[in-house]
PDB file of C-alpha atoms in Angstrom:
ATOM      1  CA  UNK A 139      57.101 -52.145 243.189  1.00 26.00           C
ATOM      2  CA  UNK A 140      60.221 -51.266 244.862  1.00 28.00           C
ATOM      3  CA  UNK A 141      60.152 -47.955 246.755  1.00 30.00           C
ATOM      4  CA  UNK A 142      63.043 -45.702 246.741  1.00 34.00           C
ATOM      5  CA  UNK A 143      64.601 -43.985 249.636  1.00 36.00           C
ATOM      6  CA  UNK A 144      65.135 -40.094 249.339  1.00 37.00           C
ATOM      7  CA  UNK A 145      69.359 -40.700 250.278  1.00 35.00           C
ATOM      8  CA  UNK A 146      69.609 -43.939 248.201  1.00 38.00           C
ATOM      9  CA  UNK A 147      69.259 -45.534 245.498  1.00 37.00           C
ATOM     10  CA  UNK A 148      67.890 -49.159 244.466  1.00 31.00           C
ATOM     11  CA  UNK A 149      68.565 -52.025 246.788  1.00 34.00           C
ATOM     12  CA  UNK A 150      69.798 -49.827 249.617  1.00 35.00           C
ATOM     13  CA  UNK A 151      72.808 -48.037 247.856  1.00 38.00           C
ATOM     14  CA  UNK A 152      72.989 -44.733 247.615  1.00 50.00           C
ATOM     15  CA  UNK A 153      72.457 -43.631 243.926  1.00 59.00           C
ATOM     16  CA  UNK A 154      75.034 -42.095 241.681  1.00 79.00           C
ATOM     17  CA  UNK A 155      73.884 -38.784 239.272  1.00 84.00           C
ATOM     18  CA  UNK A 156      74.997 -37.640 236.404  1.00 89.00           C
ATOM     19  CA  UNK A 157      74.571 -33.739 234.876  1.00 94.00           C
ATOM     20  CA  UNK A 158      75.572 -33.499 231.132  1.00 95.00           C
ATOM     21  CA  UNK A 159      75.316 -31.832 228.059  1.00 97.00           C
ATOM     22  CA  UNK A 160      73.992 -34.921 225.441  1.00 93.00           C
ATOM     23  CA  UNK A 161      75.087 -34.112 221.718  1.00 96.00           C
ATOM     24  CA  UNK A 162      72.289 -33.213 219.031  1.00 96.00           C
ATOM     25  CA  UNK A 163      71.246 -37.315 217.857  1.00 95.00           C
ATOM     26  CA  UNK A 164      73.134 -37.124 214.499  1.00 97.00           C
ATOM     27  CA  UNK A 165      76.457 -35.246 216.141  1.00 97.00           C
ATOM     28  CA  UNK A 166      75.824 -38.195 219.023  1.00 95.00           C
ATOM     29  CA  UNK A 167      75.755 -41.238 216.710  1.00 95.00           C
ATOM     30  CA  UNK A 168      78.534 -39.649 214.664  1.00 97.00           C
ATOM     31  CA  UNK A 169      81.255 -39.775 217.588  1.00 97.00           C
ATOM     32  CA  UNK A 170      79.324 -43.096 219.192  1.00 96.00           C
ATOM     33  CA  UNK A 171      80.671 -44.933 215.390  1.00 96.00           C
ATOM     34  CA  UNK A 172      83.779 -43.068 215.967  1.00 97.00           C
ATOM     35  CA  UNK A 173      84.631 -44.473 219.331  1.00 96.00           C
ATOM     36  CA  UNK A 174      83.723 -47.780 218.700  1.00 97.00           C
ATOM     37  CA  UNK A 175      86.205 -47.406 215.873  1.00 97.00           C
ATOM     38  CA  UNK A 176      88.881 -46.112 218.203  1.00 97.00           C
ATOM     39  CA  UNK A 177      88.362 -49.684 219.551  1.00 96.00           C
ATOM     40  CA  UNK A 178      86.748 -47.951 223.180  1.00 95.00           C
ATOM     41  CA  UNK A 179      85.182 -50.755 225.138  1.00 93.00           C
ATOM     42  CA  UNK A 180      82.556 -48.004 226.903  1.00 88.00           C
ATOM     43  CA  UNK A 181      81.278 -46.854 223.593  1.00 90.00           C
ATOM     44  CA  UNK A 182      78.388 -49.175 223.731  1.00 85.00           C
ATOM     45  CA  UNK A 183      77.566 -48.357 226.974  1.00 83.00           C
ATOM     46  CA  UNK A 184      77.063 -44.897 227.126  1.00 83.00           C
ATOM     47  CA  UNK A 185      75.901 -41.859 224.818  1.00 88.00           C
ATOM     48  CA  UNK A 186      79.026 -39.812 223.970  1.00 94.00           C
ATOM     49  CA  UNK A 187      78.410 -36.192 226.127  1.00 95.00           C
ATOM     50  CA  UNK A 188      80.053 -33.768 227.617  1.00 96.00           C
ATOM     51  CA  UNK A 189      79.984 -34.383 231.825  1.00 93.00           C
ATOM     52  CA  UNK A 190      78.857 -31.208 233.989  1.00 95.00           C
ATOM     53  CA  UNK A 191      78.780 -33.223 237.406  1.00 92.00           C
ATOM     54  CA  UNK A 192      79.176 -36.994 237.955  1.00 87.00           C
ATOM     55  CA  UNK A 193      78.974 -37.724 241.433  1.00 84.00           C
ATOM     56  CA  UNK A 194      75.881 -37.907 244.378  1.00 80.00           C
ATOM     57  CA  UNK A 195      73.307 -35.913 246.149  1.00 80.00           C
ATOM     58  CA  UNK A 196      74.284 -34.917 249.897  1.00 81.00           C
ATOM     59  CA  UNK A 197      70.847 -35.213 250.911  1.00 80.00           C
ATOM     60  CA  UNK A 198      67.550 -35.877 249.487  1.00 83.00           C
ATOM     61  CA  UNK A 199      67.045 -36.426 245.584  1.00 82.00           C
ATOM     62  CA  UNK A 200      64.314 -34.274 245.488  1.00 86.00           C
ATOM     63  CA  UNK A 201      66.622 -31.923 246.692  1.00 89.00           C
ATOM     64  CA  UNK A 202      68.824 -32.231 244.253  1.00 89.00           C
ATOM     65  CA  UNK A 203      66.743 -32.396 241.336  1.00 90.00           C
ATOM     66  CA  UNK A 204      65.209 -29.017 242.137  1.00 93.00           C
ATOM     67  CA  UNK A 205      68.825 -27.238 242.901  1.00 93.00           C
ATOM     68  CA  UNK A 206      69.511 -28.463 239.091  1.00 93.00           C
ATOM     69  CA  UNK A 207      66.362 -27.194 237.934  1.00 94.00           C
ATOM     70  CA  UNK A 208      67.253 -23.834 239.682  1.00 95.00           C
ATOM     71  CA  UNK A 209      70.254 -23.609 237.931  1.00 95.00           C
ATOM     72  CA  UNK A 210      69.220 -24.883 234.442  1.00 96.00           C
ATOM     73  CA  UNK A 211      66.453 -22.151 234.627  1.00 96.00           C
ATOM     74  CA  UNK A 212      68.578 -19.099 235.585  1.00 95.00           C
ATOM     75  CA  UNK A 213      71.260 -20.528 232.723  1.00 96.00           C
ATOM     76  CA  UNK A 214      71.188 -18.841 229.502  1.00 96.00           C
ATOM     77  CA  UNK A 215      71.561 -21.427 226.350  1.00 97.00           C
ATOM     78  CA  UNK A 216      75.314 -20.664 224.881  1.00 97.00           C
ATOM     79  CA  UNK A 217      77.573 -22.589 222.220  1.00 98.00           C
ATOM     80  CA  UNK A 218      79.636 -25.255 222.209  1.00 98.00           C
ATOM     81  CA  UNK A 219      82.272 -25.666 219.623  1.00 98.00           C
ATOM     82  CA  UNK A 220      84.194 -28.801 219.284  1.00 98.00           C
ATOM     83  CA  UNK A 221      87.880 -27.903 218.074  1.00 98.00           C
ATOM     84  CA  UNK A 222      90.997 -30.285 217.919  1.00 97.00           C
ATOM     85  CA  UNK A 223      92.257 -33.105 220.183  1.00 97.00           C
ATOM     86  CA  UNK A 224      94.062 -33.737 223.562  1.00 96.00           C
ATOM     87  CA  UNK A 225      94.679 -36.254 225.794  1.00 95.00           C
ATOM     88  CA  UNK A 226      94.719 -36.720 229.462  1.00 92.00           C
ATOM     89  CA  UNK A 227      97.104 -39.637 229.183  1.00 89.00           C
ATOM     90  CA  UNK A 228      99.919 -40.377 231.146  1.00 88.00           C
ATOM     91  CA  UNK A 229      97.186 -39.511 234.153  1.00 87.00           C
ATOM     92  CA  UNK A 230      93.971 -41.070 232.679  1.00 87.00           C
ATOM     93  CA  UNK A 231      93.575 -42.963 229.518  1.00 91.00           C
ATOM     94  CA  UNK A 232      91.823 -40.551 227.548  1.00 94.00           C
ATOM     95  CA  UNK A 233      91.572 -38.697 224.292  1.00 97.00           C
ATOM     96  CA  UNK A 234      88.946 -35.784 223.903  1.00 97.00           C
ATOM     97  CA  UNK A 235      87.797 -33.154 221.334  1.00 98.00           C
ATOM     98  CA  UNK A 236      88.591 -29.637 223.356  1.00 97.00           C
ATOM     99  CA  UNK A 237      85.822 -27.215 223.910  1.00 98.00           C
ATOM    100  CA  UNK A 238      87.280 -24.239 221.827  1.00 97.00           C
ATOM    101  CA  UNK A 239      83.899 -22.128 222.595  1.00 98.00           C
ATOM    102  CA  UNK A 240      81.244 -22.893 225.285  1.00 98.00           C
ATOM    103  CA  UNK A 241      83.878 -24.296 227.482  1.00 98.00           C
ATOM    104  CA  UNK A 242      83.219 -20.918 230.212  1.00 98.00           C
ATOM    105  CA  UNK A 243      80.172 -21.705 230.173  1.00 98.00           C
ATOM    106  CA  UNK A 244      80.262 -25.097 231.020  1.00 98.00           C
ATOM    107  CA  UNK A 245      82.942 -23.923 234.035  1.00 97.00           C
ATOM    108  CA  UNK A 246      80.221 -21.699 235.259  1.00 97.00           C
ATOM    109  CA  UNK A 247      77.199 -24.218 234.961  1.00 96.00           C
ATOM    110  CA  UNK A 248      79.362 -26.678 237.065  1.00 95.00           C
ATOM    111  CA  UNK A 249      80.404 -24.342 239.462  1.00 94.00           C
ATOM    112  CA  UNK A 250      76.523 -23.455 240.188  1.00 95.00           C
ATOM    113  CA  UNK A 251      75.822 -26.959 239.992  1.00 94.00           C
ATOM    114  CA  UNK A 252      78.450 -27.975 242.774  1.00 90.00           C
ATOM    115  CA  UNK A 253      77.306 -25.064 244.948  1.00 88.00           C
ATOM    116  CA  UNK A 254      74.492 -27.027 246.551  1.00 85.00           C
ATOM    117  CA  UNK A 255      73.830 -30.258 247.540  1.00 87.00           C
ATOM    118  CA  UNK A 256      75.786 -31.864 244.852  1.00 83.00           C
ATOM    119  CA  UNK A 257      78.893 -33.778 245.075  1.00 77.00           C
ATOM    120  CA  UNK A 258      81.446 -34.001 242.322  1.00 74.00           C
ATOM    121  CA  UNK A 259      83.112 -36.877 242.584  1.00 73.00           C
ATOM    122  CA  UNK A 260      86.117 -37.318 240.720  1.00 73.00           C
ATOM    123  CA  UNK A 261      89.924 -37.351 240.693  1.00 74.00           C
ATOM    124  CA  UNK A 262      91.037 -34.277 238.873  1.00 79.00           C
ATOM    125  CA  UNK A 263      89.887 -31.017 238.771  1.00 86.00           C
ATOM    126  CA  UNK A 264      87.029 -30.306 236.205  1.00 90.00           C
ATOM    127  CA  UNK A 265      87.964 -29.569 233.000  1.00 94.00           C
ATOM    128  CA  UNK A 266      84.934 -29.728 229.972  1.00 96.00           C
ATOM    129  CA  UNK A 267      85.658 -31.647 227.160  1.00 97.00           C
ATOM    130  CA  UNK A 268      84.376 -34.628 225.103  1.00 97.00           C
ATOM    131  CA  UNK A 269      85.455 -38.181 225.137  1.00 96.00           C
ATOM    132  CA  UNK A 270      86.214 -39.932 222.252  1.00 97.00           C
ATOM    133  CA  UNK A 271      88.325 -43.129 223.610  1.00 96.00           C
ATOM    134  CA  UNK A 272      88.843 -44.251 226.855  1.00 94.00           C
ATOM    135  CA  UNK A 273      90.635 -46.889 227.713  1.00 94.00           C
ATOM    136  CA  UNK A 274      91.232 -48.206 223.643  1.00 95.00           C
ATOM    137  CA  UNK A 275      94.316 -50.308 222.689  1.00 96.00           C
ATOM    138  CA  UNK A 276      97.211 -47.934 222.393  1.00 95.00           C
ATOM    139  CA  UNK A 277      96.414 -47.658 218.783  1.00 97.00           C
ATOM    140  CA  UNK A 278      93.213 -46.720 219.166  1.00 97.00           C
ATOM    141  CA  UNK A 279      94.149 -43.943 221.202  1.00 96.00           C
ATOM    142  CA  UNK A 280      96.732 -42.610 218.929  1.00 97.00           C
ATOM    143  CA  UNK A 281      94.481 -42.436 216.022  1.00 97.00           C
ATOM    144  CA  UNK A 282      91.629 -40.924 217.712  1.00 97.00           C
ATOM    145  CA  UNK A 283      94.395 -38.332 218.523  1.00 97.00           C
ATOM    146  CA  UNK A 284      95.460 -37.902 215.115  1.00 97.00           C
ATOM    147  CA  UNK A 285      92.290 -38.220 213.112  1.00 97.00           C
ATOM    148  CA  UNK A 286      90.481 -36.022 214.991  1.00 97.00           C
ATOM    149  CA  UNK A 287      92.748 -33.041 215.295  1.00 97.00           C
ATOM    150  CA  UNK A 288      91.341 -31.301 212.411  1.00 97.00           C
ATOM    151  CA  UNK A 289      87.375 -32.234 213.674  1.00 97.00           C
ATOM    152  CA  UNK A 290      85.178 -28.544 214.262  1.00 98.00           C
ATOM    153  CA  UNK A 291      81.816 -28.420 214.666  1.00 98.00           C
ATOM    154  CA  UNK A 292      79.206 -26.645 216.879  1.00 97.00           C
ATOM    155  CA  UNK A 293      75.929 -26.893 218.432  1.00 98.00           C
ATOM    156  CA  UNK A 294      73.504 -24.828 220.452  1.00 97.00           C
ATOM    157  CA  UNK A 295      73.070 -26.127 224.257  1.00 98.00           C
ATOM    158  CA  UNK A 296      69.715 -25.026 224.857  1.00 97.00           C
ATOM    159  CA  UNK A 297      69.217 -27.729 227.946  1.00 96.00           C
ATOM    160  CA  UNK A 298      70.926 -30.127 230.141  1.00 97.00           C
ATOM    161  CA  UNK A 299      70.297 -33.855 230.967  1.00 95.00           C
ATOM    162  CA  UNK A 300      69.700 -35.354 234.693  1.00 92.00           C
ATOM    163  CA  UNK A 301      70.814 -38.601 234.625  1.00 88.00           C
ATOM    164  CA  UNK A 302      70.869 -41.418 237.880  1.00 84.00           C
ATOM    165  CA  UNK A 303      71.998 -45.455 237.642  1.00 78.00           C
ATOM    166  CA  UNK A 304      69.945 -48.185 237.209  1.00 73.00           C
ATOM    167  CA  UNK A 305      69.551 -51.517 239.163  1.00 72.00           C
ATOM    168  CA  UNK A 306      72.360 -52.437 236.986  1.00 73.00           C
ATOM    169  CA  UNK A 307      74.756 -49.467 237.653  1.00 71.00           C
ATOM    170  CA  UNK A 308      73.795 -48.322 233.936  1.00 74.00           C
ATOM    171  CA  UNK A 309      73.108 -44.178 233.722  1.00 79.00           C
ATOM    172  CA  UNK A 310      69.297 -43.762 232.521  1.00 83.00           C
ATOM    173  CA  UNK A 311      67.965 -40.398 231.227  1.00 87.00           C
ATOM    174  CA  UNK A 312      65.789 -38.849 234.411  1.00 88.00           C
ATOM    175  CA  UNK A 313      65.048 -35.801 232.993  1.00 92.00           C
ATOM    176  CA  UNK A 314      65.907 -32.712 230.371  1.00 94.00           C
ATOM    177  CA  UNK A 315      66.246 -29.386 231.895  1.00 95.00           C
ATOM    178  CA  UNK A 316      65.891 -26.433 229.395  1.00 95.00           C
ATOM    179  CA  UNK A 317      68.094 -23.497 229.606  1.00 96.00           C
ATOM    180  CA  UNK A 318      66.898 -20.024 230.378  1.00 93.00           C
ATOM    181  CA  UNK A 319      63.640 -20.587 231.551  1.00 80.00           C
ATOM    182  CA  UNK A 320      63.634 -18.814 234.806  1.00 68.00           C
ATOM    183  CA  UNK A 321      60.511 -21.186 236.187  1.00 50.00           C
ATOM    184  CA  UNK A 322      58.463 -20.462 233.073  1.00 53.00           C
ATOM    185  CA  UNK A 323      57.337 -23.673 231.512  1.00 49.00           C
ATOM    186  CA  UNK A 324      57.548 -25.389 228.335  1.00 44.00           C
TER     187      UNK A 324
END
């Protein structure tokens, strides 16, 4: 069995980690068909969410992992409501539902989250929102743009996923971490 170093992850590297909100399962596999529509080539590879921190651990991942369950615990559970489109594009090749409710939230949850020994590591400054194609043909783009403008629907976050990479570089599912639990359990 391979052991894995507190500051790395497997083989040596040092591990990637992932904070997100995941989508309830039938909202999830709802825009998952969508992107793949849209013609996005990462819709296969990764549950459609919206990202709180993508990025490392400065030090230890035990570290980290409790600083996240500090957080998630003092968080209160809030609402998300997907409303309308946008796009990132010309910078980055991306069209998103907006966050028309819950999106404060999600400011303050990454805030507390980065305020540790997290890293966010990214190229713009954080702004929540969920993916629905990145990096489609043109066309692609422009109809998720179109066909989605009129999309609403929201969802209770009630807890907050911990995710690190594989061997392979794929994101796996470490842990949930509920909402508003202040240490209590379960």
């Amino acid at each position: 069995m391979e052991q894995r170093d507190e500051r790395t992850g497997h083989g040596g590297s040092r591990f990637s980690l992932g904070i997100v909100i995941s989508l309830p399962p039938a909202l999830g596999r709802r825009i998952g068909r969508l992107r793949s529509g849209f013609g996005d080539p990462f819709a296969d590879f990764e549950s459609p969410h919206i990202t709180l921190v993508s990025g490392a651990a400065r030090g230890p991942w035990s570290e980290a992992r409790r600083h996240a369950q500090r957080v998630a615990a003092a968080a209160d559970a809030f609402t998300v409501r997907l409303h309308g489109t946008a796009s990132f594009r010309p910078a980055s090749e991306v069209v998103y539902l907006k966050i028309a409710q819950g999106a404060e939230a999600c400011r303050a949850l990454h805030a507390q989250l980065c305020d540790g020994p997290l890293e966010h590591q990214v190229a713009f400054d954080y702004h929540p929102h969920l993916t629905v194609a990145h990096d489609a043909p043109a066309e692609g783009m422009e109809r998720a743009l179109h066909e989605l403008a009129d999309f609403d629907v929201e969802f209770l976050v009630d807890r907050i996923g911990l995710f690190t990479t594989d061997h392979d570089g794929y994101w796996t599912l470490t842990e949930e971490l509920a909402l508003g639990t202040d240490g209590r359990e379960l």
